[in-house]
């Protein structure tokens, strides 16, 4: 009885029980609707410069091996969890698959584990956010200064390590306003979304449509095309920009549709 996804004792989830229809193939519209989630799932490439700078011997083969192992493992886990969840509940599966299962001890332990994953992922997300915000603020201040110019090509070739943040005046906490402000804003927005009860599927779709598509697809392709305008892969960069815009438009259209 503990393995029954839709038990008859009243603990079954009203979201996914009875299970929906299982289809081996979907429509092109269904593929487009899933693109924001897929982009969000593999949006970790924004960490490539940091990983490259921190490798002991940064080479293309080593970076390729790192990404193949990390993303390959993630893909297998995604296929396992997503495939089994869809095979069990069909098109009635919830955006958060744990909401589809009955309220049992095992599911409760899984929800606790998911909560811990979310809690401990906040520092990673906040670190990238505040570093980017501080970098943008620094660039804006530099652009406003008289006679200050940059050398973009040299910066791209050297790929230097980011300047360390100024040491905290006391203890282990960073209290600098230019770093603390974006972190506080990030936490407040996340808390507001959680308090409002926004479905996790909608959050992932919006983040994938706007943030992940811009950071993971559009921006790298534009930077590559501007940095190497005569390279033979520039047409692929243009295709990547078109794909990113397609993901952005279709994802937002899916979120804003009346059926969402």
mmCIF file of C-alpha atoms in Angstrom:
data_model
loop_
_atom_site.group_PDB
_atom_site.id
_atom_site.type_symbol
_atom_site.label_atom_id
_atom_site.label_comp_id
_atom_site.label_asym_id
_atom_site.label_seq_id
_atom_site.Cartn_x
_atom_site.Cartn_y
_atom_site.Cartn_z
ATOM 1 C CA UNK A 1 0.000 0.000 0.000
ATOM 2 C CA UNK A 2 2.945 2.324 0.697
ATOM 3 C CA UNK A 3 3.994 2.062 -2.980
ATOM 4 C CA UNK A 4 0.544 2.893 -4.353
ATOM 5 C CA UNK A 5 0.704 6.409 -5.889
ATOM 6 C CA UNK A 6 -3.082 6.800 -5.617
ATOM 7 C CA UNK A 7 -4.238 4.872 -2.521
ATOM 8 C CA UNK A 8 -7.914 4.614 -1.680
ATOM 9 C CA UNK A 9 -7.461 5.490 2.005
ATOM 10 C CA UNK A 10 -7.943 9.238 1.459
ATOM 11 C CA UNK A 11 -4.261 10.189 1.332
ATOM 12 C CA UNK A 12 -4.093 10.354 -2.465
ATOM 13 C CA UNK A 13 -3.200 13.670 -4.020
ATOM 14 C CA UNK A 14 -6.209 15.418 -5.600
ATOM 15 C CA UNK A 15 -3.819 17.067 -8.055
ATOM 16 C CA UNK A 16 -2.760 13.914 -9.892
ATOM 17 C CA UNK A 17 -5.237 11.215 -8.900
ATOM 18 C CA UNK A 18 -6.661 9.669 -10.923
ATOM 19 C CA UNK A 19 -3.622 9.674 -13.251
ATOM 20 C CA UNK A 20 -3.848 11.350 -16.641
ATOM 21 C CA UNK A 21 -3.077 10.111 -20.110
ATOM 22 C CA UNK A 22 0.449 9.049 -21.063
ATOM 23 C CA UNK A 23 1.581 9.975 -24.582
ATOM 24 C CA UNK A 24 4.784 8.776 -26.211
ATOM 25 C CA UNK A 25 4.921 11.839 -28.480
ATOM 26 C CA UNK A 26 3.753 15.398 -28.043
ATOM 27 C CA UNK A 27 2.933 18.258 -30.371
ATOM 28 C CA UNK A 28 5.425 20.930 -31.508
ATOM 29 C CA UNK A 29 3.608 23.339 -29.210
ATOM 30 C CA UNK A 30 4.317 20.994 -26.293
ATOM 31 C CA UNK A 31 8.013 20.969 -27.146
ATOM 32 C CA UNK A 32 8.108 24.767 -27.246
ATOM 33 C CA UNK A 33 6.273 24.948 -23.934
ATOM 34 C CA UNK A 34 8.903 22.713 -22.321
ATOM 35 C CA UNK A 35 11.874 24.735 -23.599
ATOM 36 C CA UNK A 36 11.944 27.248 -20.690
ATOM 37 C CA UNK A 37 12.121 24.409 -18.170
ATOM 38 C CA UNK A 38 14.903 22.686 -20.117
ATOM 39 C CA UNK A 39 16.890 25.921 -20.416
ATOM 40 C CA UNK A 40 16.512 26.529 -16.692
ATOM 41 C CA UNK A 41 17.648 22.976 -15.909
ATOM 42 C CA UNK A 42 20.920 23.432 -17.796
ATOM 43 C CA UNK A 43 21.492 27.097 -17.030
ATOM 44 C CA UNK A 44 24.654 26.430 -15.033
ATOM 45 C CA UNK A 45 26.923 27.465 -17.912
ATOM 46 C CA UNK A 46 26.930 30.981 -16.483
ATOM 47 C CA UNK A 47 29.466 29.621 -13.991
ATOM 48 C CA UNK A 48 31.942 28.705 -16.762
ATOM 49 C CA UNK A 49 34.302 31.708 -16.272
ATOM 50 C CA UNK A 50 34.487 31.050 -12.525
ATOM 51 C CA UNK A 51 35.145 27.341 -13.035
ATOM 52 C CA UNK A 52 37.783 28.069 -15.669
ATOM 53 C CA UNK A 53 39.603 30.527 -13.413
ATOM 54 C CA UNK A 54 39.583 28.114 -10.478
ATOM 55 C CA UNK A 55 40.840 25.031 -12.379
ATOM 56 C CA UNK A 56 44.435 24.031 -11.657
ATOM 57 C CA UNK A 57 45.239 23.465 -15.350
ATOM 58 C CA UNK A 58 42.426 25.045 -17.375
ATOM 59 C CA UNK A 59 42.307 23.456 -20.815
ATOM 60 C CA UNK A 60 39.481 22.862 -23.249
ATOM 61 C CA UNK A 61 39.592 19.033 -22.881
ATOM 62 C CA UNK A 62 39.440 19.299 -19.086
ATOM 63 C CA UNK A 63 36.552 21.762 -19.227
ATOM 64 C CA UNK A 64 34.740 19.512 -21.700
ATOM 65 C CA UNK A 65 35.249 16.504 -19.415
ATOM 66 C CA UNK A 66 33.946 18.514 -16.464
ATOM 67 C CA UNK A 67 30.785 19.565 -18.270
ATOM 68 C CA UNK A 68 30.193 16.146 -19.830
ATOM 69 C CA UNK A 69 30.355 14.429 -16.444
ATOM 70 C CA UNK A 70 28.364 17.052 -14.523
ATOM 71 C CA UNK A 71 25.627 17.636 -17.108
ATOM 72 C CA UNK A 72 25.535 13.958 -18.045
ATOM 73 C CA UNK A 73 24.841 12.996 -14.435
ATOM 74 C CA UNK A 74 22.196 15.710 -14.131
ATOM 75 C CA UNK A 75 20.549 14.568 -17.373
ATOM 76 C CA UNK A 76 20.318 10.968 -16.176
ATOM 77 C CA UNK A 77 18.713 12.087 -12.912
ATOM 78 C CA UNK A 78 16.281 14.372 -14.757
ATOM 79 C CA UNK A 79 15.293 11.569 -17.133
ATOM 80 C CA UNK A 80 14.851 9.116 -14.262
ATOM 81 C CA UNK A 81 12.715 11.350 -12.039
ATOM 82 C CA UNK A 82 10.783 13.059 -14.833
ATOM 83 C CA UNK A 83 10.235 9.892 -16.855
ATOM 84 C CA UNK A 84 9.014 7.825 -13.916
ATOM 85 C CA UNK A 85 6.805 10.654 -12.689
ATOM 86 C CA UNK A 86 5.187 11.059 -16.104
ATOM 87 C CA UNK A 87 4.810 7.295 -16.509
ATOM 88 C CA UNK A 88 3.029 7.177 -13.150
ATOM 89 C CA UNK A 89 0.685 10.178 -13.380
ATOM 90 C CA UNK A 90 0.626 11.035 -17.091
ATOM 91 C CA UNK A 91 -0.362 14.568 -18.022
ATOM 92 C CA UNK A 92 -1.853 15.021 -14.531
ATOM 93 C CA UNK A 93 1.609 15.149 -12.942
ATOM 94 C CA UNK A 94 2.198 18.306 -10.901
ATOM 95 C CA UNK A 95 4.954 20.833 -11.612
ATOM 96 C CA UNK A 96 6.443 19.787 -8.267
ATOM 97 C CA UNK A 97 6.292 16.006 -8.575
ATOM 98 C CA UNK A 98 6.198 15.554 -4.799
ATOM 99 C CA UNK A 99 2.719 17.144 -4.785
ATOM 100 C CA UNK A 100 1.488 14.236 -6.913
ATOM 101 C CA UNK A 101 2.332 11.571 -4.346
ATOM 102 C CA UNK A 102 0.299 10.740 -1.220
ATOM 103 C CA UNK A 103 1.182 12.114 2.201
ATOM 104 C CA UNK A 104 3.418 9.290 3.441
ATOM 105 C CA UNK A 105 6.536 9.228 5.587
ATOM 106 C CA UNK A 106 8.785 8.647 2.578
ATOM 107 C CA UNK A 107 7.281 11.578 0.666
ATOM 108 C CA UNK A 108 7.585 13.762 3.762
ATOM 109 C CA UNK A 109 11.291 12.905 3.994
ATOM 110 C CA UNK A 110 11.687 13.763 0.301
ATOM 111 C CA UNK A 111 9.988 17.130 0.835
ATOM 112 C CA UNK A 112 12.321 17.841 3.743
ATOM 113 C CA UNK A 113 15.300 16.991 1.540
ATOM 114 C CA UNK A 114 14.000 19.291 -1.204
ATOM 115 C CA UNK A 115 13.591 22.101 1.338
ATOM 116 C CA UNK A 116 17.214 21.646 2.426
ATOM 117 C CA UNK A 117 18.378 21.728 -1.199
ATOM 118 C CA UNK A 118 16.511 24.996 -1.773
ATOM 119 C CA UNK A 119 17.837 26.527 1.455
ATOM 120 C CA UNK A 120 21.456 25.680 0.728
ATOM 121 C CA UNK A 121 21.179 26.760 -2.916
ATOM 122 C CA UNK A 122 20.344 30.326 -1.864
ATOM 123 C CA UNK A 123 23.989 31.253 -1.086
ATOM 124 C CA UNK A 124 25.059 30.016 -4.551
ATOM 125 C CA UNK A 125 22.387 32.032 -6.331
ATOM 126 C CA UNK A 126 22.901 35.091 -4.133
ATOM 127 C CA UNK A 127 26.674 34.995 -4.704
ATOM 128 C CA UNK A 128 26.289 35.105 -8.492
ATOM 129 C CA UNK A 129 23.615 37.800 -8.235
ATOM 130 C CA UNK A 130 25.555 40.138 -5.989
ATOM 131 C CA UNK A 131 28.826 39.680 -7.902
ATOM 132 C CA UNK A 132 27.048 40.574 -11.133
ATOM 133 C CA UNK A 133 25.267 43.536 -9.547
ATOM 134 C CA UNK A 134 28.532 44.824 -8.042
ATOM 135 C CA UNK A 135 30.324 44.380 -11.387
ATOM 136 C CA UNK A 136 27.606 46.301 -13.267
ATOM 137 C CA UNK A 137 27.660 49.084 -10.673
ATOM 138 C CA UNK A 138 31.451 49.288 -10.943
ATOM 139 C CA UNK A 139 31.278 49.484 -14.748
ATOM 140 C CA UNK A 140 28.665 52.230 -14.580
ATOM 141 C CA UNK A 141 30.837 54.237 -12.199
ATOM 142 C CA UNK A 142 33.832 53.721 -14.482
ATOM 143 C CA UNK A 143 31.867 54.862 -17.531
ATOM 144 C CA UNK A 144 30.906 58.016 -15.678
ATOM 145 C CA UNK A 145 34.524 58.858 -14.866
ATOM 146 C CA UNK A 146 36.472 61.139 -17.166
ATOM 147 C CA UNK A 147 39.192 59.633 -19.314
ATOM 148 C CA UNK A 148 38.643 56.036 -18.170
ATOM 149 C CA UNK A 149 38.555 53.419 -20.905
ATOM 150 C CA UNK A 150 38.614 49.640 -20.973
ATOM 151 C CA UNK A 151 40.314 47.095 -23.245
ATOM 152 C CA UNK A 152 37.625 44.450 -23.892
ATOM 153 C CA UNK A 153 39.748 42.188 -26.115
ATOM 154 C CA UNK A 154 42.530 41.979 -23.542
ATOM 155 C CA UNK A 155 40.076 41.206 -20.760
ATOM 156 C CA UNK A 156 38.546 38.373 -22.770
ATOM 157 C CA UNK A 157 41.920 36.778 -23.495
ATOM 158 C CA UNK A 158 43.227 37.018 -19.970
ATOM 159 C CA UNK A 159 39.960 36.012 -18.245
ATOM 160 C CA UNK A 160 41.280 37.259 -14.902
ATOM 161 C CA UNK A 161 39.977 36.214 -11.548
ATOM 162 C CA UNK A 162 37.383 38.603 -10.137
ATOM 163 C CA UNK A 163 38.710 41.036 -7.589
ATOM 164 C CA UNK A 164 38.113 39.776 -4.058
ATOM 165 C CA UNK A 165 35.402 41.500 -2.113
ATOM 166 C CA UNK A 166 36.563 43.869 0.630
ATOM 167 C CA UNK A 167 36.946 42.183 3.977
ATOM 168 C CA UNK A 168 34.055 42.460 6.384
ATOM 169 C CA UNK A 169 34.743 44.846 9.236
ATOM 170 C CA UNK A 170 33.715 42.319 11.870
ATOM 171 C CA UNK A 171 33.000 38.620 11.941
ATOM 172 C CA UNK A 172 32.278 36.487 8.879
ATOM 173 C CA UNK A 173 29.446 38.522 7.352
ATOM 174 C CA UNK A 174 29.815 40.881 4.414
ATOM 175 C CA UNK A 175 28.037 44.127 5.218
ATOM 176 C CA UNK A 176 29.171 46.252 2.259
ATOM 177 C CA UNK A 177 26.059 47.964 0.841
ATOM 178 C CA UNK A 178 26.919 47.236 -2.800
ATOM 179 C CA UNK A 179 26.953 43.505 -1.991
ATOM 180 C CA UNK A 180 24.366 43.311 0.775
ATOM 181 C CA UNK A 181 21.657 45.204 -1.151
ATOM 182 C CA UNK A 182 21.208 42.762 -4.074
ATOM 183 C CA UNK A 183 21.399 39.817 -1.672
ATOM 184 C CA UNK A 184 18.645 41.273 0.512
ATOM 185 C CA UNK A 185 16.534 42.034 -2.566
ATOM 186 C CA UNK A 186 16.951 38.475 -3.829
ATOM 187 C CA UNK A 187 15.867 36.989 -0.495
ATOM 188 C CA UNK A 188 12.895 39.355 -0.185
ATOM 189 C CA UNK A 189 11.604 38.536 -3.686
ATOM 190 C CA UNK A 190 11.945 34.800 -3.073
ATOM 191 C CA UNK A 191 10.175 35.128 0.279
ATOM 192 C CA UNK A 192 7.340 37.117 -1.305
ATOM 193 C CA UNK A 193 6.843 34.491 -4.025
ATOM 194 C CA UNK A 194 6.770 31.709 -1.438
ATOM 195 C CA UNK A 195 4.339 33.609 0.797
ATOM 196 C CA UNK A 196 2.046 34.275 -2.186
ATOM 197 C CA UNK A 197 1.883 30.549 -2.927
ATOM 198 C CA UNK A 198 3.085 30.891 -6.524
ATOM 199 C CA UNK A 199 3.447 27.474 -8.146
ATOM 200 C CA UNK A 200 7.006 26.332 -8.636
ATOM 201 C CA UNK A 201 6.284 25.456 -12.262
ATOM 202 C CA UNK A 202 5.365 29.073 -13.014
ATOM 203 C CA UNK A 203 8.503 30.348 -11.275
ATOM 204 C CA UNK A 204 10.701 27.957 -13.267
ATOM 205 C CA UNK A 205 8.987 28.875 -16.556
ATOM 206 C CA UNK A 206 9.360 32.620 -15.984
ATOM 207 C CA UNK A 207 12.964 32.273 -14.811
ATOM 208 C CA UNK A 208 13.776 30.036 -17.756
ATOM 209 C CA UNK A 209 12.017 32.289 -20.260
ATOM 210 C CA UNK A 210 13.625 35.545 -19.144
ATOM 211 C CA UNK A 211 16.714 34.876 -17.080
ATOM 212 C CA UNK A 212 18.087 31.554 -18.265
ATOM 213 C CA UNK A 213 17.436 32.184 -21.953
ATOM 214 C CA UNK A 214 19.180 35.569 -21.736
ATOM 215 C CA UNK A 215 22.152 34.434 -19.656
ATOM 216 C CA UNK A 216 22.646 30.959 -21.128
ATOM 217 C CA UNK A 217 21.739 31.424 -24.812
ATOM 218 C CA UNK A 218 21.341 34.990 -26.020
ATOM 219 C CA UNK A 219 24.142 36.844 -24.200
ATOM 220 C CA UNK A 220 26.941 34.283 -24.841
ATOM 221 C CA UNK A 221 26.019 34.124 -28.533
ATOM 222 C CA UNK A 222 26.029 37.917 -28.895
ATOM 223 C CA UNK A 223 29.354 38.232 -27.039
ATOM 224 C CA UNK A 224 30.898 35.507 -29.213
ATOM 225 C CA UNK A 225 29.704 37.119 -32.438
ATOM 226 C CA UNK A 226 30.967 40.554 -31.342
ATOM 227 C CA UNK A 227 34.322 39.199 -30.130
ATOM 228 C CA UNK A 228 35.017 36.970 -33.144
ATOM 229 C CA UNK A 229 33.054 38.613 -35.986
ATOM 230 C CA UNK A 230 34.869 36.669 -38.726
ATOM 231 C CA UNK A 231 34.776 33.231 -37.121
ATOM 232 C CA UNK A 232 33.086 30.411 -39.045
ATOM 233 C CA UNK A 233 30.772 29.689 -36.096
ATOM 234 C CA UNK A 234 29.184 33.154 -36.092
ATOM 235 C CA UNK A 235 26.123 31.878 -38.045
ATOM 236 C CA UNK A 236 25.571 29.354 -35.256
ATOM 237 C CA UNK A 237 25.710 32.215 -32.763
ATOM 238 C CA UNK A 238 22.988 34.008 -34.721
ATOM 239 C CA UNK A 239 20.889 30.825 -34.623
ATOM 240 C CA UNK A 240 21.428 30.655 -30.865
ATOM 241 C CA UNK A 241 20.130 34.205 -30.467
ATOM 242 C CA UNK A 242 17.034 33.286 -32.480
ATOM 243 C CA UNK A 243 16.525 30.183 -30.337
ATOM 244 C CA UNK A 244 16.840 32.220 -27.142
ATOM 245 C CA UNK A 245 14.258 34.726 -28.344
ATOM 246 C CA UNK A 246 11.954 31.851 -29.306
ATOM 247 C CA UNK A 247 12.293 30.349 -25.823
ATOM 248 C CA UNK A 248 11.582 33.735 -24.250
ATOM 249 C CA UNK A 249 8.452 34.426 -26.294
ATOM 250 C CA UNK A 250 6.943 30.933 -26.125
ATOM 251 C CA UNK A 251 7.686 30.587 -22.424
ATOM 252 C CA UNK A 252 6.037 33.856 -21.495
ATOM 253 C CA UNK A 253 3.101 33.078 -23.769
ATOM 254 C CA UNK A 254 2.631 29.753 -21.999
ATOM 255 C CA UNK A 255 2.730 31.370 -18.558
ATOM 256 C CA UNK A 256 0.282 34.116 -19.544
ATOM 257 C CA UNK A 257 -2.137 31.770 -21.329
ATOM 258 C CA UNK A 258 -5.552 31.333 -19.681
ATOM 259 C CA UNK A 259 -4.971 27.580 -19.287
ATOM 260 C CA UNK A 260 -1.840 28.072 -17.145
#
